[in-house]
Coordinates of C-alpha atoms and ligand atoms in Angstrom, one line a residue:
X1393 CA 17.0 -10.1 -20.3
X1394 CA 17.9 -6.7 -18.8
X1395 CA 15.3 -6.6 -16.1
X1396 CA 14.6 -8.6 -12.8
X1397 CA 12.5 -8.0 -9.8
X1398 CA 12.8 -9.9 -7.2
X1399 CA 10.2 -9.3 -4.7
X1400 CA 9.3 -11.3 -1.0
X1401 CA 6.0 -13.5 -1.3
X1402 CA 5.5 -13.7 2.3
X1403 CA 6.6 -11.3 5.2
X1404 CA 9.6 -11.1 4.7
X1405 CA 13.0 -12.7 5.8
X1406 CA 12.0 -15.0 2.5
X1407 CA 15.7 -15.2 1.7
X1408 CA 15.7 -12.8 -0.9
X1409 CA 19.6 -12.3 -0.6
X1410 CA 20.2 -15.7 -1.4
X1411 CA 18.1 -15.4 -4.7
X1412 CA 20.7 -12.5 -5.3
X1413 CA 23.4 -14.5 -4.5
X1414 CA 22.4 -17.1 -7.6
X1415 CA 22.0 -14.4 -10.0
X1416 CA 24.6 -12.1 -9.2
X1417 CA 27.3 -13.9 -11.8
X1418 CA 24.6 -13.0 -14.6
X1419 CA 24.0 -8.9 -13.7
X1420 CA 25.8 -5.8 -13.9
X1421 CA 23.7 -4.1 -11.2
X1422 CA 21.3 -4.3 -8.2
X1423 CA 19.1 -2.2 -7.2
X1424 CA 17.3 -1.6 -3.7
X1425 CA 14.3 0.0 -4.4
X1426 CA 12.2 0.9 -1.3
X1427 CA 12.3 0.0 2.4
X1428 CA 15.8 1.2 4.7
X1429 CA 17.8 -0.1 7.3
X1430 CA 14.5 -2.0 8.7
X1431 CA 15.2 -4.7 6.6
X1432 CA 18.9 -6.4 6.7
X1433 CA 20.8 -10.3 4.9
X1434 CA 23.0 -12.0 5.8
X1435 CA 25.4 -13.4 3.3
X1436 CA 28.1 -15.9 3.6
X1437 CA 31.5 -15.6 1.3
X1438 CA 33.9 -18.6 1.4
X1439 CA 34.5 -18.2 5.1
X1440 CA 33.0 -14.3 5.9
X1441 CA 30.1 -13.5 7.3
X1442 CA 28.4 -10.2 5.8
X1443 CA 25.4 -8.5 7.5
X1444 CA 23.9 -5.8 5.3
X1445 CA 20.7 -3.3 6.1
X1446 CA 21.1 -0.8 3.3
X1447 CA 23.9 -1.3 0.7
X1448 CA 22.5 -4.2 -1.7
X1449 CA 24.2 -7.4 -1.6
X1450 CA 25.7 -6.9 -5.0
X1451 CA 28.7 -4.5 -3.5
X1452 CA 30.7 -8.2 -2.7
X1453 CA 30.7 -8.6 -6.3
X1454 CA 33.7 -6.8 -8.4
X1455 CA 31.5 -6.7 -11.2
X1456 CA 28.0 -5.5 -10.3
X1457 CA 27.2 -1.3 -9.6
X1458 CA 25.1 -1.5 -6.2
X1459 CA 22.4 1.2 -6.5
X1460 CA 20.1 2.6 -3.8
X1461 CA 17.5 4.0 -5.3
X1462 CA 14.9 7.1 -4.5
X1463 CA 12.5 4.9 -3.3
X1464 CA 14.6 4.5 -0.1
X1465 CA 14.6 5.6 2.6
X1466 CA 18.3 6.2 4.0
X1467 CA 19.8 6.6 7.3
X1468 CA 23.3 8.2 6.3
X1469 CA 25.1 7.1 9.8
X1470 CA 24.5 3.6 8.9
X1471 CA 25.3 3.5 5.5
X1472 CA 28.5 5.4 6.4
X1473 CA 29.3 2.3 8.8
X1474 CA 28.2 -0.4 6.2
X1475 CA 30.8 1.6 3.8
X1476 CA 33.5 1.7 6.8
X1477 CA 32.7 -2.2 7.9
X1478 CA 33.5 -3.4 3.9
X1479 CA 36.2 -1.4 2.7
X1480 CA 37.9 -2.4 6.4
X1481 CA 36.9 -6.2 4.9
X1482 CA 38.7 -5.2 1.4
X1483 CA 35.6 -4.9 -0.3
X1484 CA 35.7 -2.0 -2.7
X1485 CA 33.1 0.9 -2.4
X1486 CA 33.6 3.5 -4.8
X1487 CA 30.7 1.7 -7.3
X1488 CA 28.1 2.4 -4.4
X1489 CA 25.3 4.8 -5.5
X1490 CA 22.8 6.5 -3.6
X1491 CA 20.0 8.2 -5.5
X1492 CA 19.9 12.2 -5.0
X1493 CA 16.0 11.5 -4.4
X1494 CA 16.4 9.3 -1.9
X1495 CA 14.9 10.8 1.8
X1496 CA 17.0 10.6 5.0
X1497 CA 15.5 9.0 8.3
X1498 CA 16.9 12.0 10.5
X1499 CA 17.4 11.4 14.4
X1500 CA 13.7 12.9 15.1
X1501 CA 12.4 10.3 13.0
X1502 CA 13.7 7.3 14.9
X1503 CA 12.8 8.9 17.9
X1504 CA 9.2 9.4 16.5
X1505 CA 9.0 5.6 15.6
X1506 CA 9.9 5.0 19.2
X1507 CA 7.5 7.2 20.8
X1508 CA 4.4 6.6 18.0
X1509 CA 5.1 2.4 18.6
X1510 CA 5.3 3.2 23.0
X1511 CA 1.6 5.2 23.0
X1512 CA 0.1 2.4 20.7
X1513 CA 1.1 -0.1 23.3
X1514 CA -1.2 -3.0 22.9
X1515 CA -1.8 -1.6 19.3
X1516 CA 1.9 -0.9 18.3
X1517 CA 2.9 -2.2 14.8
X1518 CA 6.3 -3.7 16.4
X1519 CA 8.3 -1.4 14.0
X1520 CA 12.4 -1.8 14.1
X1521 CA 12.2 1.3 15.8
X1522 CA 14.3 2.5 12.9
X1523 CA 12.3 5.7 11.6
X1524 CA 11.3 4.2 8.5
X1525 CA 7.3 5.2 8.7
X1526 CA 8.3 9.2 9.9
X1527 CA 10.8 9.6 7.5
X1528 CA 7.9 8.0 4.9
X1529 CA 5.7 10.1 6.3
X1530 CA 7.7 13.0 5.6
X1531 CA 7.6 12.7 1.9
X1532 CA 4.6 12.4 1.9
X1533 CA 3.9 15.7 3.4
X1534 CA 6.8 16.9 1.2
X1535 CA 8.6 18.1 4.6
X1536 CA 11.5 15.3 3.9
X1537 CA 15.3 16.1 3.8
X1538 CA 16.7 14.3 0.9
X1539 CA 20.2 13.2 -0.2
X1540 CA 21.3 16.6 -2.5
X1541 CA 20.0 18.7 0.4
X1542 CA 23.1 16.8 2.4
X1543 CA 25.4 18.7 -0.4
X1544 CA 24.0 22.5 -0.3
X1545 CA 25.0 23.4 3.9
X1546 CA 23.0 26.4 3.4
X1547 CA 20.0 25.3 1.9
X1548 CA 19.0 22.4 4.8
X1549 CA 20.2 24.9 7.3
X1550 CA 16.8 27.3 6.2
X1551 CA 14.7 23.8 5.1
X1552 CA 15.7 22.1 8.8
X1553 CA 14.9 25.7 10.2
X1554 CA 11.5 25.2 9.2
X1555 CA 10.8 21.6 9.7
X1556 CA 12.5 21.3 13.3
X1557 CA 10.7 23.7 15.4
X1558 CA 7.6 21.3 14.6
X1559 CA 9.2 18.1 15.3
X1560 CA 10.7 19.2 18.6
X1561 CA 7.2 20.8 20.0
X1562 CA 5.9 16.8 18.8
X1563 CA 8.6 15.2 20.7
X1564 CA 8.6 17.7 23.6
X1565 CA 5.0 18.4 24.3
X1566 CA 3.2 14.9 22.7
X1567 CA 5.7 12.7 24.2
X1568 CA 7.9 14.4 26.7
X1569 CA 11.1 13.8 24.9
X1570 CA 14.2 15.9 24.2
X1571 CA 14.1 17.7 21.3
X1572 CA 17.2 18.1 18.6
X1573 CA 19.6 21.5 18.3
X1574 CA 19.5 22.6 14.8
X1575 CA 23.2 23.8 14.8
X1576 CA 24.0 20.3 15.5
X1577 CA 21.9 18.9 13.3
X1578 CA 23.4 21.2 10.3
X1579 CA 27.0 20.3 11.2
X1580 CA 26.0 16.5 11.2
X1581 CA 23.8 16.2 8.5
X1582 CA 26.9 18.3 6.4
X1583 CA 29.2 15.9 7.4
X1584 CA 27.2 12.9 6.1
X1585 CA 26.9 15.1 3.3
X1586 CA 30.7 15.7 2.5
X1587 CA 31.5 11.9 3.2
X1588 CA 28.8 10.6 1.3
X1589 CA 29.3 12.9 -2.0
X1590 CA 31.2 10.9 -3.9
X1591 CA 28.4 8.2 -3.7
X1592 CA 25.5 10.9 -4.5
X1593 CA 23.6 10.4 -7.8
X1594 CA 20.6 10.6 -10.2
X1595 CA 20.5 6.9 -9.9
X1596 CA 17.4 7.1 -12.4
X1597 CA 20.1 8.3 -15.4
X1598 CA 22.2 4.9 -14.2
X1599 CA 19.5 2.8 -14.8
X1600 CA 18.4 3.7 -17.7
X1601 CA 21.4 3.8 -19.1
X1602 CA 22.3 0.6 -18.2
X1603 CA 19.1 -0.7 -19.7
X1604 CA 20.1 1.1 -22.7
X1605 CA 23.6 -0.9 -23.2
X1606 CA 21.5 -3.8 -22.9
X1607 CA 22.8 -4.6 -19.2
X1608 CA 21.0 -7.0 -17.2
X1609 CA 19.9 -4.9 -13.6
X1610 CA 18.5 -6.8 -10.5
X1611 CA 15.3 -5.5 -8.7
X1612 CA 15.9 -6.2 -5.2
X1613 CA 13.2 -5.8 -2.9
X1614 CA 13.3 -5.7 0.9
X1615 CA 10.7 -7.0 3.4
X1616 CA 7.4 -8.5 1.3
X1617 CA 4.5 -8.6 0.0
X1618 CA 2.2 -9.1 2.5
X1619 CA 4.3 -6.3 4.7
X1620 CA 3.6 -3.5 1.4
X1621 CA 1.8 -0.2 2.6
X1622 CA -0.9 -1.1 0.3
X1623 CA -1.5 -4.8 -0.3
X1624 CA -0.5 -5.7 3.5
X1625 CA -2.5 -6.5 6.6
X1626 CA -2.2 -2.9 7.2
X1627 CA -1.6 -1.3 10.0
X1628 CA 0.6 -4.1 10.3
X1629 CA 2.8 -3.6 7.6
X1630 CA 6.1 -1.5 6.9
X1631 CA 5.6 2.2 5.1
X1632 CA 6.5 1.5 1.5
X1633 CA 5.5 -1.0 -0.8
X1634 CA 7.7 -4.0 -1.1
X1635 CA 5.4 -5.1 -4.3
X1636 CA 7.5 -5.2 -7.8
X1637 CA 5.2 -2.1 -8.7
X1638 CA 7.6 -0.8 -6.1
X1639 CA 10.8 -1.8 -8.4
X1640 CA 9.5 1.1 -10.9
X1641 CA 8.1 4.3 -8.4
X1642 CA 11.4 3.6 -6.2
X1643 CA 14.1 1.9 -8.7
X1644 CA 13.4 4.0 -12.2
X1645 CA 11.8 2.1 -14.0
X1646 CA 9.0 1.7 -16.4
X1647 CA 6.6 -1.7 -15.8
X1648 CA 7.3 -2.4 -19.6
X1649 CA 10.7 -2.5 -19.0
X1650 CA 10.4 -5.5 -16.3
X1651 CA 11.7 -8.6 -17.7
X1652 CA 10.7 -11.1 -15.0
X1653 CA 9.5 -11.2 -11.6
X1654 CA 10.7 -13.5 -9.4
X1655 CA 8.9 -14.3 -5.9
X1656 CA 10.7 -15.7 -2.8
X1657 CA 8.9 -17.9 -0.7
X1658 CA 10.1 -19.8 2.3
X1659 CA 8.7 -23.9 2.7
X1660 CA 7.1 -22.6 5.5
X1661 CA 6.1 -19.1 6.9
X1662 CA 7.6 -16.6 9.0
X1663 CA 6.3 -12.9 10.4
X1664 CA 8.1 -10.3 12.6
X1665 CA 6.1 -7.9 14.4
X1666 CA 2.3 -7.9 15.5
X1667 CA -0.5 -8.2 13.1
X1668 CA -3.2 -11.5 12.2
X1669 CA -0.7 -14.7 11.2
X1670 CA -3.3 -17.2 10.3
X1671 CA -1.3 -20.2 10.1
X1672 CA 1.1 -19.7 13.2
X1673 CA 2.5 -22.2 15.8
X1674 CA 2.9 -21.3 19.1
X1675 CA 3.5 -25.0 19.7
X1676 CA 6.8 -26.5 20.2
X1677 CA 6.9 -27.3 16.4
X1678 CA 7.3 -24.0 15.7
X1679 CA 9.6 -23.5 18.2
X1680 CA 11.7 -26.2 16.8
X1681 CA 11.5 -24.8 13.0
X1682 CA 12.7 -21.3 13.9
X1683 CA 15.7 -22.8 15.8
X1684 CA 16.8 -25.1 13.0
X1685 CA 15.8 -22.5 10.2
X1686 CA 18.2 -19.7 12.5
X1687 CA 14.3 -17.4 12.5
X1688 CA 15.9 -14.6 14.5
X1689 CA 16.0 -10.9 12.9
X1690 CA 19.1 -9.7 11.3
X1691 CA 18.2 -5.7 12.2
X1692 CA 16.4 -6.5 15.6
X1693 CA 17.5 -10.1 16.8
X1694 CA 13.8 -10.5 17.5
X1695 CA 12.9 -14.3 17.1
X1696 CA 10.0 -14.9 13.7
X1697 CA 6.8 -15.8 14.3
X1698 CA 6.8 -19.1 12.6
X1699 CA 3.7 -20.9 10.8
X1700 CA 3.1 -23.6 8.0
X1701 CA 3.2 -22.7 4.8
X1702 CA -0.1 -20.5 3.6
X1703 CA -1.2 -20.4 -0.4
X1704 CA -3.8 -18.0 0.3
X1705 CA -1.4 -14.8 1.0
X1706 CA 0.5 -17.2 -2.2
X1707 CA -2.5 -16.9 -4.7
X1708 CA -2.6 -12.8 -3.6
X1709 CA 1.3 -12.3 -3.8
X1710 CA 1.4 -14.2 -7.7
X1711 CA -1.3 -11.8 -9.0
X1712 CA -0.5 -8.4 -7.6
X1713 CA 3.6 -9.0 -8.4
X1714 CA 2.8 -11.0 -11.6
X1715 CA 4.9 -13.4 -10.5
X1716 CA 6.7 -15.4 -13.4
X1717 CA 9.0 -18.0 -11.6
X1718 CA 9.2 -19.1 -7.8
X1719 CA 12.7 -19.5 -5.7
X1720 CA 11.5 -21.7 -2.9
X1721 CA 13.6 -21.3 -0.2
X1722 CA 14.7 -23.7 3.2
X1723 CA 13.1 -26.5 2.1
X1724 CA 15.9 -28.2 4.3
X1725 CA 14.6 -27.0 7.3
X1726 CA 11.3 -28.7 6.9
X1727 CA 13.2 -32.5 6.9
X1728 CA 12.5 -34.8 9.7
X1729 CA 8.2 -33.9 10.0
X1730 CA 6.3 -36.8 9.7
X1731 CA 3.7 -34.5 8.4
X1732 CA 3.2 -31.1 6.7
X1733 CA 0.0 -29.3 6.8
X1734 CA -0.6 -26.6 3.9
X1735 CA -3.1 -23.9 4.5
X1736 CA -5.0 -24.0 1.1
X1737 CA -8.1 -21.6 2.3
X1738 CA -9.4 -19.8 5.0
X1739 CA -13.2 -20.4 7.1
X1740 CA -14.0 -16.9 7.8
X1741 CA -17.5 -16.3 9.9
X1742 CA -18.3 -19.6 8.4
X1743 CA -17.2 -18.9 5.4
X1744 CA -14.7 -20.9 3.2
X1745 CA -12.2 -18.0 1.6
X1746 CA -9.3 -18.8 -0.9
X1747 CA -8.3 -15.1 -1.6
X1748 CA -6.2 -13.1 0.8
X1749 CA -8.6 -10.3 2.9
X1750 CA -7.4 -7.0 2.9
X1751 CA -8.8 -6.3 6.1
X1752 CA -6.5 -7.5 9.3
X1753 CA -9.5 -7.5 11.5
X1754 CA -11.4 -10.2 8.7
X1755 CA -7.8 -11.7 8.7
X1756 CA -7.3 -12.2 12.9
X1757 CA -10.5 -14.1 12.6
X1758 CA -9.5 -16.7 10.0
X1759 CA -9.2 -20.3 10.5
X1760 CA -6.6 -22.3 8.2
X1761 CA -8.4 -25.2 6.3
X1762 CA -4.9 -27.6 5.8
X1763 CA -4.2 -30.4 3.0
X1764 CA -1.4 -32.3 5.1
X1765 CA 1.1 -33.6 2.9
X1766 CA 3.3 -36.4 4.2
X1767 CA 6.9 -35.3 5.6
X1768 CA 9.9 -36.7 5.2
X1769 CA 12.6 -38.3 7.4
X1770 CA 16.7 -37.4 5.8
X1771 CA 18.3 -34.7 5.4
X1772 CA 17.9 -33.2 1.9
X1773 CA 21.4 -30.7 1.6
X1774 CA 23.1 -32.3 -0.5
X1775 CA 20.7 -32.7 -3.1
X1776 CA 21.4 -31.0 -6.3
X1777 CA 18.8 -31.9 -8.7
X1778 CA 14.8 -32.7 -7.7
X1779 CA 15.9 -36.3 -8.4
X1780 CA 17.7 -36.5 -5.4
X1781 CA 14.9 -35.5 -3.1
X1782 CA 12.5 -37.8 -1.0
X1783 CA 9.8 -38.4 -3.5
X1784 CA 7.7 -36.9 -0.5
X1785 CA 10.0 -33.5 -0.7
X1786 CA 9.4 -33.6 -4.1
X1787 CA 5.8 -33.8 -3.9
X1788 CA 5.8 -30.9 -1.5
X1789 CA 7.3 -28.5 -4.1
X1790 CA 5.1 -30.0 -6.8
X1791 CA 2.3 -29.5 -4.5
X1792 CA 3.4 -25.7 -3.8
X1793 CA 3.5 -24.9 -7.7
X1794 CA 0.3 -26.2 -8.2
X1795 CA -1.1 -23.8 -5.7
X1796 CA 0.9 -21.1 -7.1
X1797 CA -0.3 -22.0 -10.5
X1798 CA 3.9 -20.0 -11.7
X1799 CA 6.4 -22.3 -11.9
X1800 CA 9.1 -23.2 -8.9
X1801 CA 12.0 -22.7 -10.8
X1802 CA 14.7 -22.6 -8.0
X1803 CA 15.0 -25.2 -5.0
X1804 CA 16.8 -24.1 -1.9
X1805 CA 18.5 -26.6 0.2
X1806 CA 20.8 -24.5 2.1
X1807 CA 22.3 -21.3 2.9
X1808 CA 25.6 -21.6 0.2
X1809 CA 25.2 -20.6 -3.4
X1810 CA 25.6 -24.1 -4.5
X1811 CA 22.6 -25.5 -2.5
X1812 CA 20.6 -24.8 -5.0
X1813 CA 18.6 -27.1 -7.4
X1814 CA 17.7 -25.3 -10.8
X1815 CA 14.5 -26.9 -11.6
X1816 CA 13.3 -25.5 -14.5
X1817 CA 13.7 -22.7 -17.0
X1818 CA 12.5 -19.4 -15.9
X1819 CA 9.8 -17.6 -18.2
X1820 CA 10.2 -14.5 -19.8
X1821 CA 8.0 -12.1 -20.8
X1822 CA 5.9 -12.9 -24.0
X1823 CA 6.6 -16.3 -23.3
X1824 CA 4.5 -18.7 -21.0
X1825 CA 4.4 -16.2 -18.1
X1826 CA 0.9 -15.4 -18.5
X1827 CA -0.9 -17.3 -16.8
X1828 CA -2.4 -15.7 -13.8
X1829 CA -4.6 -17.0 -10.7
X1830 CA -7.3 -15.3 -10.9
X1831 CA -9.7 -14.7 -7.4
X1832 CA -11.6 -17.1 -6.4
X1833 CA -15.8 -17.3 -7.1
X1834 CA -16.7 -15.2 -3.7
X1835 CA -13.6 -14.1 -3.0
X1836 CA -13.0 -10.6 -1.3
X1837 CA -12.9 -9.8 2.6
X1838 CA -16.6 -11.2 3.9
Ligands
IMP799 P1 9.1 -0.8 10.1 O1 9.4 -1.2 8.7 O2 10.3 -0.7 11.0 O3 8.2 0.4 10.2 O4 8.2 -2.0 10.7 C1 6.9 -2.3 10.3 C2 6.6 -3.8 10.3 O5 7.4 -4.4 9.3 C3 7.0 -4.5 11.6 O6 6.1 -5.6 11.7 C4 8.4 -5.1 11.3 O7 8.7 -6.2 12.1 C5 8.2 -5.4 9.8 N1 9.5 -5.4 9.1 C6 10.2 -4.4 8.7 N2 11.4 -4.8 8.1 C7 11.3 -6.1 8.1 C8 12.2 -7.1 7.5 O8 13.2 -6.8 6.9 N3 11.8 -8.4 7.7 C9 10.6 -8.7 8.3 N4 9.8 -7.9 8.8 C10 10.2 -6.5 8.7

């Protein structure tokens, strides 16, 4: 099984990390394949607290290579601290890669975000302010600084020559800000350069070659599905695509060589940022779930949105990721509800609508049709195996596959590795991972 993607059903914060975290004893390397410092985990060691943006989880694992691969985009002052932060911890560094490919969010990108998300006002995306749509944006217009030109002094002196005069008369004429001096910006962008050479590589070549020996490589991707560039509620989504089509454009690979995809999903939903959020409470039960389920932003300490659980956006997300197994994830969190409502379709202009609209404005207007499944009272952490769950917990999960139509193969009960119930087998490809949801009769945006 050399393959893996794991990939965020929801909006993110799914707990993706976590899902690492049960894997990591079986791979020998993980690979970030789109997003940047935007996204960030938390993971817990024995009695250390980690908090990551950029270097994959993997690095507090002796044994896996942590790759960052071209399809990221990289801010080299914070990976430069994240490097600093762990090998101050004892955690060693030298395995860390960083594709050559890989674009850098430059100080006028963040800057950019900034000023873009303040003349939106009312319509601003509620970015992380971190530059990750100009530096994006950048590629695209194939203006980008990437990691190798961080090696060659010379050659991003004449390249940042060209690109700067344009990005200061933005900043200084569109938006009244200060623009950057590109002396300075040589002799800092050298420096990251220099420190970050030994990490520089074709990260492409170390994946395939570790598919080659037969390795087993983790897929990991940041924010989710319904935050991807293209299968979003765009505008309000992030600038890359999150999907686990996004494992092969940003991590090297080909989609034949995916094994398995996996697909996070918290019990209930969360969001960050604006944009339509069908099922969300602005009740006190919401309040109440994103206090016991800690729903505050690792990258912007921003409290999440928080919602019931949605199998519309669920249907969408198993198709366009084919999905073969399901980590469900905080089911603990959800203890103590005498009921649970579960949005299984959407009444849209009158409408009933089972398959997720690609249009945000058709979205905003959708109004949740709920199954409400009966809650239950104790605390559910210590179970280990679905046996020792409520029978109405237990019925929730069953009820969450069935709307999945992929199996739930892994049961979160709790942050630690060993809160984890391994419910049944994962499939592979070629074995029973075919079956697919299909849209719905009159599905697509009314
Ligand atoms: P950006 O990625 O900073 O451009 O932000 C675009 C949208 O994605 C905003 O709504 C952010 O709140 C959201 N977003 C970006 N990264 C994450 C993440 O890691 N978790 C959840 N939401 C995120």
């Amino acid at each position: 099984m050399p393959a893996t993607v794991i990939v965020g059903l929801q909006w993110g914060d799914e707990g993706k990390g976590k899902t690492t975290d049960v894997l990591a004893e079986q791979v020998a390397m993980v690979v970030r394949y789109q997003g940047g410092d935007n996204a960030g985990h938390t993971v817990v060691l024995g009695d250390e607290v980690f908090k990551l943006h950029l270097v994959p989880s993997g690095v507090l694992y002796p044994h896996i290579s942590p790759v960052i691969g071209n399809g990221v985009v990289v801010n080299p002052a914070t990976l430069l601290a994240e490097l600093a932060m762990l090998a101050e911890r004892g955690i060693p560094i030298e395995r860390v890669r960083v594709s050559r490919s890989a674009h850098v969010i430059m100080p006028y990108h963040i800057a950019l975000d900034g000023a873009m998300e303040a003349r939106l006002a009312g319509y601003a995306v509620g970015t992380t302010h971190r530059g990750i749509g100009p530096a994006y944006a950048d590629r695209a217009w194939r203006i980008g600084i990437r990691m190798e030109d961080l090696l060659d002094p010379s050659a991003l002196r004449t390249k940042l020559g060209r690109i700067l005069p344009e990005k200061n008369a933005v900043l200084q004429r569109t938006h009244g800000l200060e623009g950057s001096d590109l002396e300075e910006l040589v002799v800092m962008a050298a420096d990251w350069g220099r420190r970050l050479a030994p990490h520089i590589a074709d990260t492409t070549a170390l994946v395939q070659g570790a598919l080659v020996r037969g390795d087993h490589l983790l897929f990991e991707g940041a924010q989710g599905t319904l935050l991807d560039l293209d299968h979003g509620s765009y505008p309000y989504v992030t600038s890359s695509n999150p999907v686990a089509g996004g494992a092969c454009t940003g991590g090297g690979i080909g989609p034949l060589q995916v094994d398995e995809v996996i697909g996070v999903m918290k019990a209930y939903s969360t969001r960050v940022g604006s944009g339509p959020f069908p099922t969300e409470l602005t009740d006190g039960v919401g309040e109440a779930i994103a206090t016991r389920g800690h729903e505050y932003g690792v990258t912007t300490g921003r409290r999440r949105r928080v919602g019931w659980f949605d199998a519309v956006p669920l249907r969408y997300a198993v198709a366009v990721n084919s999905v073969s197994a399901i980590m469900l994830n905080k089911l603990d969190i959800l203890s103590g509800l005498e009921e649970i409502p579960v949005c299984v379709a959407y009444e849209i202009d009158g409408q009933r609508l089972d398959w997720w609209p690609s249009d945000a404005g058709v979205l905003s207007r959708a109004e949740p049709v709920y199954e409400r499944l009966t809650g239950w009272a104790e605390p559910i952490h210590d179970a280990r195996s679905m046996a020792d769950l409520p029978p109405a917990a237990r019925r929730y999960v069953d009820s969450l596959e069935a709307l999945a139509a992929v199996p739930i193969s892994l049961v979160s009960v709790g942050p630690e590795r060993t809160q984890t119930i391994e419910r049944s087998a994962r499939p592979q490809r070629g074995g029973q991972a075919g079956a697919r949801p299909r849209p719905a009769a009159g599905g697509g945006a009314a």
